[in-house]
Amino acid sequence: MTASLLTQLSARVGQVFETCDLDPKFGKVVLSQRRELGQFQCNGALAAAKSAKKNPRDIAQTVLEALEKTGIFAELSLAGPGFINMKLTDEFLKSHLNTIAADDSFGIREEHNSEKVILDYGGPNVAKAMHVGHLRATIIGESLRRLHVFMGDDVISDVHFGDWGLPMGLLIKEIELQKPDLPYFDADNEGPFPAESPVTVDELQELYPAASSRSKENPEFLEAAREATFELQKGRAGYRALWKHMLDVSIAETKIDFDLLGAHFTEWKGEADTNDHIPSMLERFASNNLSEESDGAIVVRIAREDDKKEMPPLILQKSDGAVMYGTTDLATIEMRQLEHDPDSILYVVDARQGLHFEQVFRAARVGDSLDADATLEHVGFGTVNGKDGKPLKTRDGGVVRLRSMIEDAIGEARKVVEEAGLKDKFSSEELEDIATKVGIAAIKYADLSNQRMSNYVFDLERFTKFEGKTGPYQMYAAVRIKSMLRKATDQGIASGDIVVTHEAERNLMLALSQLSEAVFAAADKSAPNILCDHVYALTQEFNSFYHDCQVLGESDEAIRASRLKLCEITLRQIEAVLDMLGIAVPERM
Ligand code: ARG
């Protein structure tokens, strides 16, 4: 039995079409837009009639009569030119819900062929504090990781640190200028070098902009930085030692942000890890005539005849010998192939890097860098904007640090929960935990509920509201159920078999049955917003149920036990989906 109710029903209705000598594809069943007419709808008779040159209502009538015999429908009706409306028997709905509820993954794992998926997200850079641009990369990437883990995929998450290239040379030269007495700059010094980093992360964050503007004013400095980058890549001991310190303090700093956002990486690799692979890669491209020289640089031509836009070649090596962002990305693909043999690699990176990934992916195909069946996908996303509709900036036009965004969100959440009167109910420790969870839920849900490619406005006041399409609201729905279940335990009330007595129960059961649709569609499109929509629809349906149906107050024991059971399943599912969004639910609030 498949977890998806719609797939199951479509197959059944498809069979009926087939027995009428019509293509089973016309049996596609969808959720009804108008619940009062039925739970489900099949509109295939219209298309079937066209291809069979028959009257659609006649076809629909024949199909409907055959469907009556299946015994799984409580109501069937015809509408308009040939729409079939369906309502399942309670027995069928109940048995489906019981089946999926019996499984940890609501039947989803069983239905999915596990794949090996590499997720590349986060993408921080050495010496630069994570900023607004990394917010979405982290939130969306982490959600996709959790989604694929839930489905039973074998998931590798790699942070892919930006730790190679010219910025490293700039930093080395800037540190040399500011702290010339350090031992790292003497080409003859083979070490050992001090174990303690000569720079703190705060210093690094000032050193980088200083180096960057110096390189713009001073061509000699830029040249020296290029030279240093090259030496670093070749392995000069002092530079490597200094670089390692910069990397380590930067990683330690980003870990604080990732922990706050609940992001989990199985690999902490970076561009630099490709260094030893690059010479052999360049050699292989060259000897197979896959790369060529162009103005002293080595490039891979990737343009295709049917290209509608210009597709510049990917530069593997510049004329000065330095390798580029694209080179390390291409080498990373080759190394991932060798080490993991993945089915797919997903890059959760700003949509503005679209051309870069297109170039790298094409070059990977040119060079057979990856298994031909494996897929490469750039999972792009839009920008986070300020209330002026432009990409978010600080008041003086600078980049907004990720840490401050998280802290602001938690601060706003603290205000909201205090205003809601929680301050007197909880210890300050628990209150802080709640505020943190609410704040994180607020920014995550706000981000993920948008279509990934759209931009959105960062508005904490809206994000932290306890109503509508917000993280705190979904979270609160779960907390309320938790508290009800605790009460039930206290009162010695146990859950029991489902008995259906009210339309609100059916609607809730129907909403619960839609999880697999949501999960597979979200994975297919790398679209967590589909999960957000699902959990929102579910909490709405639960609220109607809770409004219309007594649970603990119900006097009929069997009905009470059944409703409690529905509450348990609902809580489990809300928590599962929120977990896929990276949102944790407090015990109480
Ligand atoms: N460090 C890059 C940046 O800040 C993002 C890295 C994305 N991943 C990749 N494999 N290129 O823009």
Coordinates of C-alpha atoms and ligand atoms in Angstrom, one line a residue:
M1 CA 0.0 0.0 0.0
T2 CA 1.4 3.4 -0.9
A3 CA 1.6 6.2 1.5
S4 CA 0.0 8.6 -0.9
L5 CA -3.7 8.7 -0.9
L6 CA -3.9 10.6 -4.2
T7 CA -1.6 8.1 -5.9
Q8 CA -3.7 5.3 -4.6
L9 CA -6.9 6.8 -5.7
S10 CA -5.6 7.8 -9.0
A11 CA -4.5 4.2 -9.6
R12 CA -8.0 2.9 -8.7
V13 CA -9.8 5.4 -10.8
G14 CA -7.3 4.9 -13.6
Q15 CA -8.1 1.1 -13.6
V16 CA -11.8 2.0 -14.1
F17 CA -10.9 4.2 -17.0
E18 CA -8.9 1.4 -18.5
T19 CA -11.8 -1.1 -18.2
C20 CA -13.8 1.5 -20.2
D21 CA -11.1 1.3 -22.9
L22 CA -9.7 4.7 -21.9
D23 CA -6.2 5.6 -21.0
P24 CA -5.7 5.2 -17.2
K25 CA -3.8 8.5 -17.0
F26 CA -7.3 10.2 -17.2
G27 CA -8.0 8.8 -13.8
K28 CA -5.9 11.4 -12.0
V29 CA -7.4 12.3 -8.7
V30 CA -6.8 15.6 -7.0
L31 CA -8.0 17.1 -3.7
S32 CA -11.2 18.9 -4.2
Q33 CA -11.2 22.7 -4.2
R34 CA -14.7 22.7 -2.9
R35 CA -14.9 20.4 0.1
E36 CA -18.7 20.7 0.2
L37 CA -19.0 18.8 -3.1
G38 CA -16.6 16.1 -2.1
Q39 CA -13.1 15.4 -0.7
F40 CA -11.6 14.5 -4.1
Q41 CA -12.2 15.2 -7.7
C42 CA -11.4 13.6 -11.0
N43 CA -11.7 15.8 -14.1
G44 CA -10.2 13.2 -16.6
A45 CA -13.5 12.5 -18.3
L46 CA -13.2 15.7 -20.2
A47 CA -9.9 15.0 -21.7
A48 CA -10.8 11.3 -22.2
A49 CA -14.0 12.4 -24.1
K50 CA -12.0 14.6 -26.4
S51 CA -9.6 11.8 -27.4
A52 CA -12.4 9.2 -27.7
K53 CA -14.7 11.6 -29.4
K54 CA -17.5 10.9 -26.9
N55 CA -19.7 12.9 -24.6
P56 CA -17.8 13.7 -21.4
R57 CA -20.8 13.3 -19.2
D58 CA -21.5 9.9 -20.6
I59 CA -17.9 8.8 -19.8
A60 CA -18.1 10.3 -16.4
Q61 CA -21.4 8.5 -15.7
T62 CA -19.9 5.2 -16.8
V63 CA -16.8 5.7 -14.6
L64 CA -18.9 6.8 -11.7
E65 CA -21.0 3.6 -11.9
A66 CA -18.0 1.5 -11.9
L67 CA -16.5 3.4 -9.0
E68 CA -19.6 2.7 -7.0
K69 CA -18.8 -1.0 -7.1
T70 CA -15.4 -0.5 -5.5
G71 CA -17.0 0.1 -2.2
I72 CA -14.5 2.6 -1.0
F73 CA -16.6 5.7 -1.7
A74 CA -19.4 7.0 0.6
E75 CA -20.5 9.5 -2.0
L76 CA -20.0 10.0 -5.7
S77 CA -21.5 12.7 -7.8
L78 CA -21.3 14.2 -11.2
A79 CA -20.9 18.0 -11.7
G80 CA -20.7 20.4 -14.6
P81 CA -19.6 19.0 -18.0
G82 CA -18.1 15.8 -16.5
F83 CA -16.4 16.3 -13.2
I84 CA -16.5 13.4 -10.7
N85 CA -16.7 14.3 -7.1
M86 CA -15.8 11.7 -4.5
K87 CA -16.0 11.2 -0.8
L88 CA -14.3 8.2 0.8
T89 CA -15.9 5.9 3.2
D90 CA -14.8 6.5 6.8
E91 CA -13.6 2.9 6.9
F92 CA -11.2 3.5 4.0
L93 CA -10.0 6.8 5.3
K94 CA -9.4 5.4 8.7
S95 CA -7.5 2.3 7.5
H96 CA -5.3 4.6 5.4
L97 CA -4.5 6.8 8.3
N98 CA -3.9 3.8 10.6
T99 CA -1.4 2.4 8.1
I100 CA 0.6 5.6 7.7
A101 CA 0.5 6.4 11.4
A102 CA 1.9 3.0 12.3
D103 CA 5.2 4.0 10.6
D104 CA 7.7 6.5 11.9
S105 CA 8.0 8.2 8.5
F106 CA 4.2 8.0 7.8
G107 CA 5.0 5.4 5.2
I108 CA 7.3 7.7 3.2
R109 CA 10.5 5.8 3.5
E110 CA 9.1 2.6 2.3
E111 CA 7.9 4.4 -0.8
H112 CA 11.1 6.1 -1.6
N113 CA 14.2 4.6 -3.1
S114 CA 17.0 5.9 -1.0
E115 CA 19.7 7.9 -2.8
K116 CA 23.0 9.4 -1.9
V117 CA 22.6 13.1 -1.9
I118 CA 25.3 15.7 -1.3
L119 CA 24.1 19.1 -0.1
D120 CA 26.5 22.0 -0.4
Y121 CA 25.2 25.0 1.6
G122 CA 26.2 27.5 4.2
G123 CA 29.3 28.6 2.2
P124 CA 31.0 30.9 4.7
N125 CA 34.3 32.6 3.9
V126 CA 37.5 32.9 5.9
A127 CA 37.9 36.1 7.8
K128 CA 34.5 37.4 6.8
A129 CA 31.7 37.3 9.3
M130 CA 28.7 35.4 8.0
H131 CA 26.1 37.9 6.7
V132 CA 22.6 38.2 5.4
G133 CA 23.6 36.3 2.2
H134 CA 24.4 33.2 4.2
L135 CA 21.1 33.2 6.1
R136 CA 19.0 31.7 3.3
A137 CA 21.8 29.4 2.2
T138 CA 21.9 28.0 5.7
I139 CA 18.2 27.9 6.4
I140 CA 17.1 26.4 3.1
G141 CA 20.1 24.0 2.9
E142 CA 19.5 22.7 6.4
S143 CA 15.8 22.2 5.7
L144 CA 16.6 20.2 2.5
R145 CA 19.1 18.1 4.5
R146 CA 16.4 17.3 7.1
L147 CA 13.9 16.6 4.4
H148 CA 16.1 14.1 2.6
V149 CA 17.1 12.4 5.9
F150 CA 13.4 12.0 6.7
M151 CA 12.9 10.3 3.4
G152 CA 15.7 7.9 4.1
D153 CA 18.3 9.3 1.8
D154 CA 22.0 8.9 2.6
V155 CA 22.8 12.6 3.0
I156 CA 26.2 14.3 3.1
S157 CA 26.2 18.0 4.0
D158 CA 29.3 20.0 3.2
V159 CA 29.8 23.6 4.3
H160 CA 32.3 24.2 1.5
F161 CA 34.3 26.9 3.2
G162 CA 35.6 29.7 1.0
D163 CA 39.2 29.4 2.0
W164 CA 41.4 29.6 -1.1
G165 CA 42.2 32.2 -3.7
L166 CA 43.2 35.8 -3.7
P167 CA 41.5 36.8 -0.4
M168 CA 44.0 34.6 1.4
G169 CA 46.9 36.3 -0.2
L170 CA 45.5 39.7 0.6
L171 CA 45.1 38.7 4.3
I172 CA 48.6 37.3 4.5
K173 CA 50.1 40.5 3.1
E174 CA 48.0 42.7 5.3
I175 CA 49.0 40.8 8.4
E176 CA 52.6 41.1 7.3
L177 CA 52.2 44.9 7.0
Q178 CA 50.6 45.2 10.4
K179 CA 52.6 42.6 12.3
P180 CA 55.9 42.2 10.5
D181 CA 57.6 40.5 13.4
L182 CA 55.6 37.3 13.1
P183 CA 57.5 34.3 12.0
Y184 CA 55.3 33.4 9.1
F185 CA 56.7 35.6 6.4
D186 CA 60.2 34.3 6.1
A187 CA 60.4 32.0 3.1
D188 CA 63.2 29.9 4.6
N189 CA 61.3 29.3 7.9
E190 CA 60.0 25.7 7.7
G191 CA 58.5 25.8 11.2
P192 CA 57.4 24.7 13.6
F193 CA 55.2 27.7 14.1
P194 CA 53.3 28.8 17.2
A195 CA 50.2 26.8 18.1
E196 CA 48.3 30.0 19.1
S197 CA 46.7 32.1 16.3
P198 CA 48.4 35.5 15.9
V199 CA 45.0 37.0 14.9
T200 CA 41.6 36.9 16.5
V201 CA 38.4 36.6 14.5
D202 CA 37.6 40.2 15.3
E203 CA 40.9 41.3 14.0
L204 CA 40.5 39.2 10.9
Q205 CA 37.2 40.9 10.2
E206 CA 38.9 44.2 10.1
L207 CA 42.0 43.0 8.3
Y208 CA 40.1 41.8 5.3
P209 CA 38.3 45.1 4.4
A210 CA 41.6 46.9 5.0
A211 CA 43.5 44.6 2.7
S212 CA 40.8 44.8 0.1
S213 CA 40.8 48.5 -0.1
R214 CA 44.6 48.7 0.0
S215 CA 44.7 46.4 -3.0
K216 CA 42.5 48.8 -4.9
E217 CA 44.7 51.8 -4.2
N218 CA 48.0 50.0 -4.4
P219 CA 48.8 47.8 -7.4
E220 CA 52.1 46.7 -5.9
F221 CA 50.2 45.4 -2.8
L222 CA 47.8 43.6 -5.1
E223 CA 50.7 42.0 -7.0
A224 CA 52.3 40.9 -3.8
A225 CA 49.0 39.4 -2.6
R226 CA 48.7 37.5 -5.9
E227 CA 52.2 36.2 -5.4
A228 CA 51.5 35.2 -1.8
T229 CA 48.3 33.4 -3.0
F230 CA 50.4 31.4 -5.5
E231 CA 53.0 30.6 -2.9
L232 CA 50.4 29.5 -0.4
Q233 CA 48.9 27.2 -3.0
K234 CA 52.3 25.8 -3.8
G235 CA 52.7 25.0 -0.1
R236 CA 55.0 27.7 1.4
A237 CA 55.3 26.6 5.1
G238 CA 54.8 29.9 6.8
Y239 CA 51.9 30.9 4.7
R240 CA 50.2 27.6 5.2
A241 CA 50.6 27.8 9.0
L242 CA 49.2 31.3 9.0
W243 CA 46.4 30.3 6.7
K244 CA 45.5 27.4 9.0
H245 CA 45.2 29.8 11.9
M246 CA 42.9 32.0 9.9
L247 CA 40.8 29.1 8.9
D248 CA 40.5 27.7 12.4
V249 CA 39.4 30.9 14.0
S250 CA 37.0 31.5 11.2
I251 CA 35.5 28.0 11.5
A252 CA 35.1 28.4 15.2
E253 CA 33.2 31.6 14.7
T254 CA 30.9 30.2 12.0
K255 CA 30.1 27.3 14.2
I256 CA 28.4 29.6 16.6
D257 CA 26.1 30.9 13.9
F258 CA 25.4 27.4 12.6
D259 CA 24.6 26.1 16.1
L260 CA 22.2 28.9 16.6
L261 CA 20.5 28.0 13.4
G262 CA 20.6 24.3 14.1
A263 CA 22.6 23.5 11.0
H264 CA 24.4 20.3 10.9
F265 CA 27.3 19.5 8.6
T266 CA 28.8 16.1 8.1
E267 CA 31.8 17.6 6.3
W268 CA 33.8 20.7 7.0
K269 CA 35.6 20.8 3.7
G270 CA 36.5 23.8 1.7
E271 CA 38.0 25.1 -1.6
A272 CA 41.5 24.5 -0.3
D273 CA 40.9 20.7 0.0
T274 CA 41.0 20.5 -3.7
N275 CA 44.6 21.9 -4.0
D276 CA 46.3 18.5 -4.4
H277 CA 43.7 17.3 -6.9
I278 CA 43.9 20.3 -9.2
P279 CA 47.2 19.5 -11.0
S280 CA 46.0 16.1 -12.1
M281 CA 42.7 17.5 -13.1
L282 CA 44.3 20.1 -15.3
E283 CA 46.6 17.5 -16.8
R284 CA 43.6 15.2 -17.6
F285 CA 41.7 18.0 -19.2
A286 CA 44.7 19.1 -21.3
S287 CA 45.8 15.7 -22.4
N288 CA 42.2 14.8 -23.6
N289 CA 42.0 18.1 -25.4
L290 CA 39.1 19.2 -23.2
S291 CA 40.8 22.4 -22.3
E292 CA 42.7 24.9 -24.3
E293 CA 44.9 28.0 -24.0
S294 CA 43.3 31.4 -24.5
D295 CA 45.4 34.6 -23.9
G296 CA 47.7 32.6 -21.7
A297 CA 44.9 31.2 -19.5
I298 CA 43.6 27.6 -19.6
V299 CA 39.9 27.4 -20.3
V300 CA 37.2 24.8 -21.0
R301 CA 34.8 25.7 -23.8
I302 CA 31.3 24.9 -22.8
A303 CA 29.1 26.9 -25.2
R304 CA 26.5 24.8 -27.1
E305 CA 25.0 25.5 -30.5
D306 CA 21.5 25.9 -29.2
D307 CA 22.5 28.3 -26.4
K308 CA 20.2 31.3 -26.3
K309 CA 22.6 33.4 -24.1
E310 CA 26.3 33.8 -24.3
M311 CA 28.1 31.1 -22.4
P312 CA 31.7 32.2 -21.6
P313 CA 34.3 29.4 -21.2
L314 CA 35.2 28.3 -17.7
I315 CA 38.6 29.5 -16.7
L316 CA 40.6 26.8 -15.0
Q317 CA 43.8 28.6 -14.6
K318 CA 44.7 32.3 -15.1
S319 CA 47.8 33.3 -17.0
D320 CA 49.6 33.9 -13.7
G321 CA 49.0 30.3 -12.7
A322 CA 46.3 31.0 -10.1
V323 CA 43.2 28.8 -10.0
M324 CA 39.7 30.2 -9.7
Y325 CA 36.5 29.7 -7.9
G326 CA 35.3 27.6 -10.8
T327 CA 38.4 25.5 -10.7
T328 CA 38.0 24.5 -7.1
D329 CA 34.3 23.8 -7.6
L330 CA 35.0 21.6 -10.6
A331 CA 37.7 19.7 -8.6
T332 CA 35.3 19.4 -5.7
I333 CA 32.9 17.6 -8.0
E334 CA 35.6 15.2 -9.1
M335 CA 36.6 14.5 -5.5
R336 CA 33.0 14.0 -4.4
Q337 CA 32.6 11.5 -7.2
L338 CA 35.7 9.6 -6.1
E339 CA 34.8 9.6 -2.4
H340 CA 31.1 9.3 -2.4
D341 CA 29.8 8.4 -5.9
P342 CA 26.6 10.5 -5.2
D343 CA 23.3 10.3 -7.1
S344 CA 23.0 14.0 -6.9
I345 CA 24.7 17.1 -5.6
L346 CA 22.6 20.1 -4.7
Y347 CA 24.1 23.6 -4.3
V348 CA 22.1 25.9 -2.1
V349 CA 23.6 29.2 -3.2
D350 CA 22.3 32.7 -4.1
A351 CA 20.6 32.7 -7.5
R352 CA 23.0 35.4 -8.6
Q353 CA 25.7 32.7 -8.9
G354 CA 23.6 31.0 -11.6
L355 CA 26.1 31.5 -14.4
H356 CA 29.0 30.2 -12.3
F357 CA 27.2 26.9 -11.6
E358 CA 26.0 26.6 -15.2
Q359 CA 29.6 26.9 -16.3
V360 CA 31.0 24.5 -13.7
F361 CA 28.3 21.9 -14.3
R362 CA 28.9 22.0 -18.1
A363 CA 32.6 21.7 -17.6
A364 CA 31.9 18.7 -15.4
R365 CA 30.0 17.0 -18.2
V366 CA 32.7 17.9 -20.7
G367 CA 35.3 16.4 -18.5
D368 CA 33.2 13.4 -17.3
S369 CA 34.0 14.6 -13.9
L370 CA 30.9 13.0 -12.5
D371 CA 28.9 9.9 -13.2
A372 CA 26.6 10.6 -16.2
D373 CA 23.5 9.5 -14.3
A374 CA 24.3 11.7 -11.3
T375 CA 22.6 15.1 -11.3
L376 CA 24.0 18.5 -10.5
E377 CA 21.6 21.2 -9.4
H378 CA 21.9 24.8 -8.4
V379 CA 19.2 25.4 -5.8
G380 CA 19.1 29.2 -6.1
F381 CA 17.3 31.7 -4.0
G382 CA 16.3 35.3 -4.0
T383 CA 17.5 38.1 -1.8
V384 CA 16.5 39.2 1.7
N385 CA 15.3 42.8 1.4
G386 CA 14.8 45.7 3.7
K387 CA 11.5 47.5 4.0
D388 CA 12.5 49.7 1.1
G389 CA 12.4 46.6 -1.1
K390 CA 16.2 46.7 -1.7
P391 CA 18.7 44.0 -0.5
L392 CA 19.0 44.4 3.3
K393 CA 21.7 46.8 4.5
T394 CA 22.7 48.3 7.8
R395 CA 21.7 51.9 8.4
D396 CA 25.1 53.1 7.1
G397 CA 24.9 50.9 4.1
G398 CA 27.1 48.1 5.3
V399 CA 26.5 44.3 5.2
V400 CA 24.2 43.0 7.9
R401 CA 25.8 40.3 10.0
L402 CA 24.0 37.1 10.3
R403 CA 24.6 37.0 14.1
S404 CA 22.9 40.3 14.5
M405 CA 19.9 39.1 12.5
I406 CA 19.6 36.1 14.7
E407 CA 20.0 38.1 17.9
D408 CA 17.4 40.6 16.7
A409 CA 15.0 37.8 16.0
I410 CA 15.5 36.3 19.5
G411 CA 15.2 39.8 21.0
E412 CA 11.9 40.5 19.2
A413 CA 10.6 37.0 20.3
R414 CA 11.6 37.7 23.9
K415 CA 9.5 40.9 23.7
V416 CA 6.5 39.1 22.3
V417 CA 6.5 36.2 24.8
E418 CA 7.0 38.6 27.7
E419 CA 4.1 40.7 26.4
A420 CA 2.0 37.5 26.2
G421 CA 2.5 37.2 30.0
L422 CA 4.9 34.2 29.9
K423 CA 7.4 36.0 32.2
D424 CA 5.5 35.1 35.3
K425 CA 4.9 31.5 34.3
F426 CA 8.4 30.4 33.6
S427 CA 11.9 30.5 35.1
S428 CA 14.2 32.9 33.3
E429 CA 16.1 29.9 31.9
E430 CA 13.0 28.3 30.4
L431 CA 11.8 31.7 29.1
E432 CA 15.1 32.2 27.3
D433 CA 14.8 28.8 25.7
I434 CA 11.3 29.6 24.5
A435 CA 12.3 33.0 23.2
T436 CA 15.2 31.5 21.3
K437 CA 13.0 28.8 19.8
V438 CA 10.4 31.3 18.8
G439 CA 12.9 33.7 17.3
I440 CA 14.6 31.0 15.2
A441 CA 11.2 29.6 14.2
A442 CA 10.1 33.1 13.1
I443 CA 13.0 33.7 10.8
K444 CA 13.1 30.2 9.4
Y445 CA 9.4 29.9 8.7
A446 CA 9.3 33.4 7.1
D447 CA 12.2 32.4 4.9
L448 CA 11.1 29.0 3.9
S449 CA 7.5 29.8 3.3
N450 CA 8.4 32.0 0.4
Q451 CA 9.0 30.5 -3.0
R452 CA 12.7 30.0 -3.0
M453 CA 13.5 32.2 -6.0
S454 CA 11.4 35.1 -4.7
N455 CA 12.9 37.9 -2.7
Y456 CA 11.3 38.8 0.6
V457 CA 11.2 41.6 3.1
F458 CA 12.8 41.0 6.5
D459 CA 10.2 42.1 9.0
L460 CA 10.6 40.7 12.4
E461 CA 7.5 42.2 13.8
R462 CA 5.5 40.3 11.2
F463 CA 7.6 37.1 11.5
T464 CA 7.1 36.8 15.3
K465 CA 3.3 37.1 15.3
F466 CA 1.4 34.3 16.9
E467 CA -1.2 34.2 14.2
G468 CA -1.4 33.3 10.5
K469 CA 1.5 32.0 8.4
T470 CA 4.3 32.3 10.9
G471 CA 6.7 30.0 12.6
P472 CA 5.6 30.9 16.1
Y473 CA 1.9 30.1 15.2
Q474 CA 2.7 26.7 13.9
M475 CA 4.9 26.0 16.9
Y476 CA 2.2 27.1 19.3
A477 CA -0.3 24.7 17.7
A478 CA 2.1 21.9 18.6
V479 CA 2.7 23.2 22.1
R480 CA -1.1 23.3 22.7
I481 CA -1.5 19.7 21.7
K482 CA 1.4 18.8 23.9
S483 CA -0.2 20.4 26.9
M484 CA -3.5 18.7 26.2
L485 CA -1.8 15.3 25.9
R486 CA -0.1 15.9 29.3
K487 CA -3.5 16.7 30.8
A488 CA -4.8 13.5 29.3
T489 CA -2.0 11.5 31.0
D490 CA -2.7 13.3 34.3
Q491 CA -6.4 12.4 34.1
G492 CA -5.6 8.8 33.1
I493 CA -7.2 9.1 29.7
A494 CA -5.7 6.9 27.0
S495 CA -6.1 7.1 23.3
G496 CA -7.8 4.3 21.3
D497 CA -9.1 3.2 18.0
I498 CA -10.3 5.9 15.6
V499 CA -14.0 6.2 15.2
V500 CA -15.3 8.9 12.9
T501 CA -18.3 10.9 14.0
H502 CA -17.8 14.4 12.8
E503 CA -16.9 16.1 9.5
A504 CA -14.1 18.0 11.2
E505 CA -12.5 14.7 12.1
R506 CA -12.7 13.6 8.5
N507 CA -11.1 16.8 7.3
L508 CA -8.3 16.5 9.8
M509 CA -7.7 12.9 8.7
L510 CA -7.6 14.1 5.1
A511 CA -5.1 16.8 5.9
L512 CA -2.9 14.2 7.7
S513 CA -3.1 12.0 4.7
Q514 CA -1.4 14.7 2.5
L515 CA 2.0 14.5 4.0
S516 CA 3.6 12.2 1.5
E517 CA 2.4 14.4 -1.4
A518 CA 4.0 17.4 0.3
V519 CA 7.2 15.6 1.1
F520 CA 7.8 14.2 -2.3
A521 CA 6.9 17.5 -4.1
A522 CA 9.1 19.4 -1.7
A523 CA 12.0 17.1 -2.4
D524 CA 11.4 17.0 -6.1
K525 CA 11.4 20.8 -6.5
S526 CA 13.8 21.5 -3.5
A527 CA 11.0 23.6 -2.3
P528 CA 10.5 23.7 1.5
N529 CA 7.6 26.2 1.0
I530 CA 5.5 23.2 0.1
L531 CA 6.2 21.8 3.6
C532 CA 5.3 25.1 5.1
D533 CA 2.0 25.1 3.3
H534 CA 1.3 21.6 4.4
V535 CA 1.9 22.3 8.1
Y536 CA -0.1 25.4 7.9
A537 CA -3.1 23.5 6.3
L538 CA -2.7 20.9 9.0
T539 CA -2.7 23.3 11.9
Q540 CA -5.7 25.1 10.4
E541 CA -7.6 21.8 10.0
F542 CA -6.6 20.9 13.6
N543 CA -7.9 24.2 14.9
S544 CA -11.3 23.6 13.2
F545 CA -11.4 20.2 14.7
Y546 CA -10.5 21.4 18.1
H547 CA -13.1 24.1 17.8
D548 CA -15.9 21.7 16.7
C549 CA -15.1 18.6 18.7
Q550 CA -14.6 18.1 22.4
V551 CA -11.6 16.0 23.2
L552 CA -11.0 15.5 26.9
G553 CA -14.4 16.9 27.7
E554 CA -16.1 14.4 25.4
S555 CA -18.4 12.0 27.5
D556 CA -18.4 9.0 25.1
E557 CA -15.3 7.1 26.1
A558 CA -14.7 5.6 22.6
I559 CA -15.0 8.9 20.9
R560 CA -12.8 10.6 23.4
A561 CA -10.1 8.0 23.0
S562 CA -10.4 8.3 19.2
R563 CA -10.0 12.1 19.3
L564 CA -7.1 11.8 21.6
K565 CA -5.5 9.5 19.1
L566 CA -6.1 12.0 16.3
C567 CA -4.4 14.6 18.5
E568 CA -1.4 12.4 19.0
I569 CA -1.0 11.7 15.3
T570 CA -1.4 15.4 14.5
L571 CA 1.3 16.4 17.0
R572 CA 3.7 13.8 15.6
Q573 CA 3.1 15.0 12.1
I574 CA 3.4 18.7 12.9
E575 CA 6.6 18.1 14.8
A576 CA 8.0 16.0 12.0
V577 CA 7.3 18.7 9.5
L578 CA 8.6 21.5 11.7
D579 CA 11.7 19.4 12.2
M580 CA 12.2 19.3 8.5
L581 CA 12.0 23.0 8.5
G582 CA 14.6 23.1 11.2
I583 CA 12.1 24.4 13.8
A584 CA 12.2 22.9 17.4
V585 CA 9.1 22.9 19.6
P586 CA 9.3 23.7 23.3
E587 CA 7.5 21.5 25.8
R588 CA 5.5 24.3 27.1
M589 CA 4.9 28.0 26.5
Ligands
ARG1 N1 31.7 30.9 -0.3 C1 30.7 31.2 -1.4 C2 30.1 32.6 -1.2 O1 30.1 33.1 -0.1 C3 29.6 30.2 -1.4 C4 30.0 28.8 -1.7 C5 29.0 28.0 -2.4 N2 29.3 26.7 -2.7 C6 30.1 26.3 -3.8 N3 30.4 25.1 -3.9 N4 30.5 27.2 -4.6 O2 29.6 33.1 -2.1

